[in-house]
Short mmCIF file of C-alpha atoms and ligand atoms in Angstrom, two decimals:
data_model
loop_
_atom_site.label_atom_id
_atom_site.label_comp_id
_atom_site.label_asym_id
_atom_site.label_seq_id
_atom_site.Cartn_x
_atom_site.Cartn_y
_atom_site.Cartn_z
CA UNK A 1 156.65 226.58 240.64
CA UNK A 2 153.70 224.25 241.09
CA UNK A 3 154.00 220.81 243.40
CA UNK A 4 151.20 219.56 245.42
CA UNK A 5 153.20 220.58 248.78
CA UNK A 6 151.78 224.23 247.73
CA UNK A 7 149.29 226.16 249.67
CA UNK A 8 146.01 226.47 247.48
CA UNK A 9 146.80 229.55 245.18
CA UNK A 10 143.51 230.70 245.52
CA UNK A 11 142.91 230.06 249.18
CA UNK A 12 146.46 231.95 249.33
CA UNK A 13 145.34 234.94 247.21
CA UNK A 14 141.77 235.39 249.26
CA UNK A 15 143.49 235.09 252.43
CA UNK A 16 146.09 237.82 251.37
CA UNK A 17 142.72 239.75 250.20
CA UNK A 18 141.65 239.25 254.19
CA UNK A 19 144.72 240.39 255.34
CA UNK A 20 144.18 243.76 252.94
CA UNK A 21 140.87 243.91 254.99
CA UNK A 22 141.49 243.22 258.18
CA UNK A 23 144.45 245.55 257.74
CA UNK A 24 141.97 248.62 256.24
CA UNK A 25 139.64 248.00 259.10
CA UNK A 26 143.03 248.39 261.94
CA UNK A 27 143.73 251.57 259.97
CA UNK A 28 139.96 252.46 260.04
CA UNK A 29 139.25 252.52 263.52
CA UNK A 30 142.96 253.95 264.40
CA UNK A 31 141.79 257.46 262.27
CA UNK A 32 138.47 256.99 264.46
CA UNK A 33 140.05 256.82 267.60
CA UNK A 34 142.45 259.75 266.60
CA UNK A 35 139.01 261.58 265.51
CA UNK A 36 137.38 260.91 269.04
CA UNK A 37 140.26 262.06 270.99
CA UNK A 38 139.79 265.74 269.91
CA UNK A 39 136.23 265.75 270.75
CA UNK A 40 135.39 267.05 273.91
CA UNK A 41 134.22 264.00 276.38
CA UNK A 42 134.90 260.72 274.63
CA UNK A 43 137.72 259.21 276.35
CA UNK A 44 135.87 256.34 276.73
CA UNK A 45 134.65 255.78 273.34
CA UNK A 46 138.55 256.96 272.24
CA UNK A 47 139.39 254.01 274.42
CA UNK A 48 137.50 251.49 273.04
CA UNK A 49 138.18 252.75 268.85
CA UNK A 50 141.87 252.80 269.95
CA UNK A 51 141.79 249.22 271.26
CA UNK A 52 139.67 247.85 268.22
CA UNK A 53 141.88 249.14 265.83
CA UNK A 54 144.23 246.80 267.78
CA UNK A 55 142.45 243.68 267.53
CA UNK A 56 141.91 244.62 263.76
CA UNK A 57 145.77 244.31 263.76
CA UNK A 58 145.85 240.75 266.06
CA UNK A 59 143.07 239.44 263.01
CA UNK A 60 145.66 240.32 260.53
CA UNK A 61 148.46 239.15 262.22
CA UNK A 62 146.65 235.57 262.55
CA UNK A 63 146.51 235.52 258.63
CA UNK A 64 150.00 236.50 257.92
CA UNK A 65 150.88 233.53 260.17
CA UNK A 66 148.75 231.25 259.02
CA UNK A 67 149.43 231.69 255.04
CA UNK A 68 153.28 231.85 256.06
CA UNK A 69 153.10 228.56 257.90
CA UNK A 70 150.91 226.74 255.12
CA UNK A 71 153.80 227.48 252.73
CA UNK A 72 152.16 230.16 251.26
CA UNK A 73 153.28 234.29 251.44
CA UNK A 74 151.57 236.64 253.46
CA UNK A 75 151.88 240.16 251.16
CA UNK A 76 151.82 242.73 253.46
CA UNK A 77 149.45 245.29 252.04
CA UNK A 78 149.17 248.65 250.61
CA UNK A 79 146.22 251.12 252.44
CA UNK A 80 144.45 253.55 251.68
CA UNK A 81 143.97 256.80 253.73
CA UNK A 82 140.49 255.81 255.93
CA UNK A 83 137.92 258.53 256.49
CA UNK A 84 139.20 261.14 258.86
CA UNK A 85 136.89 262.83 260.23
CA UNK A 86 133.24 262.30 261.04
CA UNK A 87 129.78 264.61 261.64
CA UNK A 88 128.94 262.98 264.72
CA UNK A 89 129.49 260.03 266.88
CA UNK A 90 126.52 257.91 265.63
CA UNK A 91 128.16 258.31 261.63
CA UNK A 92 131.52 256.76 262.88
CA UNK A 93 129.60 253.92 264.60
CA UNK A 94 127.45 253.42 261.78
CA UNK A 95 130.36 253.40 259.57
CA UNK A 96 132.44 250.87 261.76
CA UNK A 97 128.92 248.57 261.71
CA UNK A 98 129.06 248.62 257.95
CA UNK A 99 132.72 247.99 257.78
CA UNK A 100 132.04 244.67 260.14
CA UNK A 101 129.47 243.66 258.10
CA UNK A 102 131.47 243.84 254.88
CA UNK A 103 134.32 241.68 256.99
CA UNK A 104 131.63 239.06 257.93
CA UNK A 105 130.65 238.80 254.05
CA UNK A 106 134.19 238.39 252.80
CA UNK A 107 134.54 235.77 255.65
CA UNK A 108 131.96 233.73 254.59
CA UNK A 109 133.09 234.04 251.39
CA UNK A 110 136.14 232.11 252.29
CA UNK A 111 134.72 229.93 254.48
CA UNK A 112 132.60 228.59 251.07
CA UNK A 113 135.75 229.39 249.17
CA UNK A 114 137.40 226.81 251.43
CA UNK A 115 134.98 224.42 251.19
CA UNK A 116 134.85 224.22 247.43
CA UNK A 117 138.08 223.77 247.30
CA UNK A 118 138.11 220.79 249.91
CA UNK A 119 140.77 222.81 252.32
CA UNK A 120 139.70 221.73 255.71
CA UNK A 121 142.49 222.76 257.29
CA UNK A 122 141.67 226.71 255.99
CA UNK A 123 137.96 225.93 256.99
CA UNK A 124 138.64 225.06 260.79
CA UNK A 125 141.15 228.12 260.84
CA UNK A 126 138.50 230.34 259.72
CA UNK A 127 135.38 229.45 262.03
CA UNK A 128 137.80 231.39 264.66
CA UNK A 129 136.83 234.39 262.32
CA UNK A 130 133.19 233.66 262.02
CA UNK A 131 132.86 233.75 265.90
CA UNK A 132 134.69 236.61 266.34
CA UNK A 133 132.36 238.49 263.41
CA UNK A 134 128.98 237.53 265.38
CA UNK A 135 130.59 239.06 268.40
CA UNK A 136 131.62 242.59 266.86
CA UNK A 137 128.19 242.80 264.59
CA UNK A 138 126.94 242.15 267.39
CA UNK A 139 128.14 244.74 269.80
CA UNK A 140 128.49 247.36 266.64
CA UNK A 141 124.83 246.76 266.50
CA UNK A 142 123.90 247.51 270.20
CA UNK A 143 126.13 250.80 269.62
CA UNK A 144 124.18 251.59 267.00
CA UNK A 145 120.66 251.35 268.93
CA UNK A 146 121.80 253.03 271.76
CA UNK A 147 123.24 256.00 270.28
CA UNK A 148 119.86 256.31 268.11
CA UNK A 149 118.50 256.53 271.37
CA UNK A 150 120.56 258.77 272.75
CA UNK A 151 120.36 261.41 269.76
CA UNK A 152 121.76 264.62 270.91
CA UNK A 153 121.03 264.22 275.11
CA UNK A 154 124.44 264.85 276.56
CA UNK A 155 123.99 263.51 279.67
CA UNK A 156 123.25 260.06 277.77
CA UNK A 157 126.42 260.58 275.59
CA UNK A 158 127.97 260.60 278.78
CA UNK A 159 126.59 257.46 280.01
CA UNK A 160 127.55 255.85 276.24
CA UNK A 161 131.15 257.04 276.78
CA UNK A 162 131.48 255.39 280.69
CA UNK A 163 129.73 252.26 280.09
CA UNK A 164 131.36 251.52 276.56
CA UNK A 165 134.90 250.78 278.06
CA UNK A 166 133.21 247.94 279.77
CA UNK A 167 131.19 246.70 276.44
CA UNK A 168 134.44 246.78 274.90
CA UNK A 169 135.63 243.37 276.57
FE1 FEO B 201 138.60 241.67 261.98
FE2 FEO B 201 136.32 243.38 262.86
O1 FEO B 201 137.06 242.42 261.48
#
């Protein structure tokens, strides 16, 4: 059924394709977090995967609401099984910055997406998202350069897990 009160089908569709990602990336961080909480001394950075993985879930939840209240349906998604396990602390890190940085791309890929399409309304909903991706590049980034500092010195994988609680906010 097509009338003109109906959401954008293909804003609709690349939303749902956010919610799929934003989804993955919840799921993502949860199996990192479950990772970190075996290994000895990261509570801290257990903390802070745990706690992403819930703000992954808040992004998605936005969309679902958002599609849902523009007329459209939010299709709650099929995932796949995220990596497990990791060799060391700096892979999962460098793995979460890659996953961000995929999110940013798909998010300005809507944002454009939006644009061509003249949906304004989609296009001030997402700049929320395009904030929110500068922040966690951002701070996946400084992870990143610390722990290739840090390299196999204990005592500053210590410091990484204490002060990362804090960076977290
Ligand atoms: Fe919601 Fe970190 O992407």
């Amino acid at each position: 059924m097509e009338n003109h009160h109906m959401f954008n089908k293909k804003i609709a569709d690349a939303l749902n394709k956010q919610i799929l990602m934003e989804a993955q990336s919840s799921q993502a961080y949860l199996a990192m977090g479950s990772w970190a909480e075996i290994q000895p001394g990261l509570k801290g950075v257990t903390a802070f995967f745990f706690k992403h993985s819930d703000e992954e879930r808040m992004h998605m939840l936005k969309l679902i609401h958002f599609v849902n209240e523009r007329g459209g349906f939010a299709v709650v998604p099929e995932l796949k099984q995220p990596n497990l396990t990791f060799v060391s602390l700096k892979k999962a890190f460098e793995e979460l910055l890659n996953h961000e940085l995929a999110v940013s791309a798909s998010i300005n890929d809507l944002v454009e997406l939006a644009l061509a399409q003249k949906d304004y309304a989609t296009h001030n909903f997402l700049q929320w998202y395009v904030m929110e991706q500068m922040e966690e590049e951002k701070l996946a980034r400084e992870c990143n350069e610390k722990l290739e500092m840090i390299g196999d010195d204990r005592s500053g994988l210590y410091l990484f897990d204490r002060d990362i609680v804090a960076a977290g906010r």
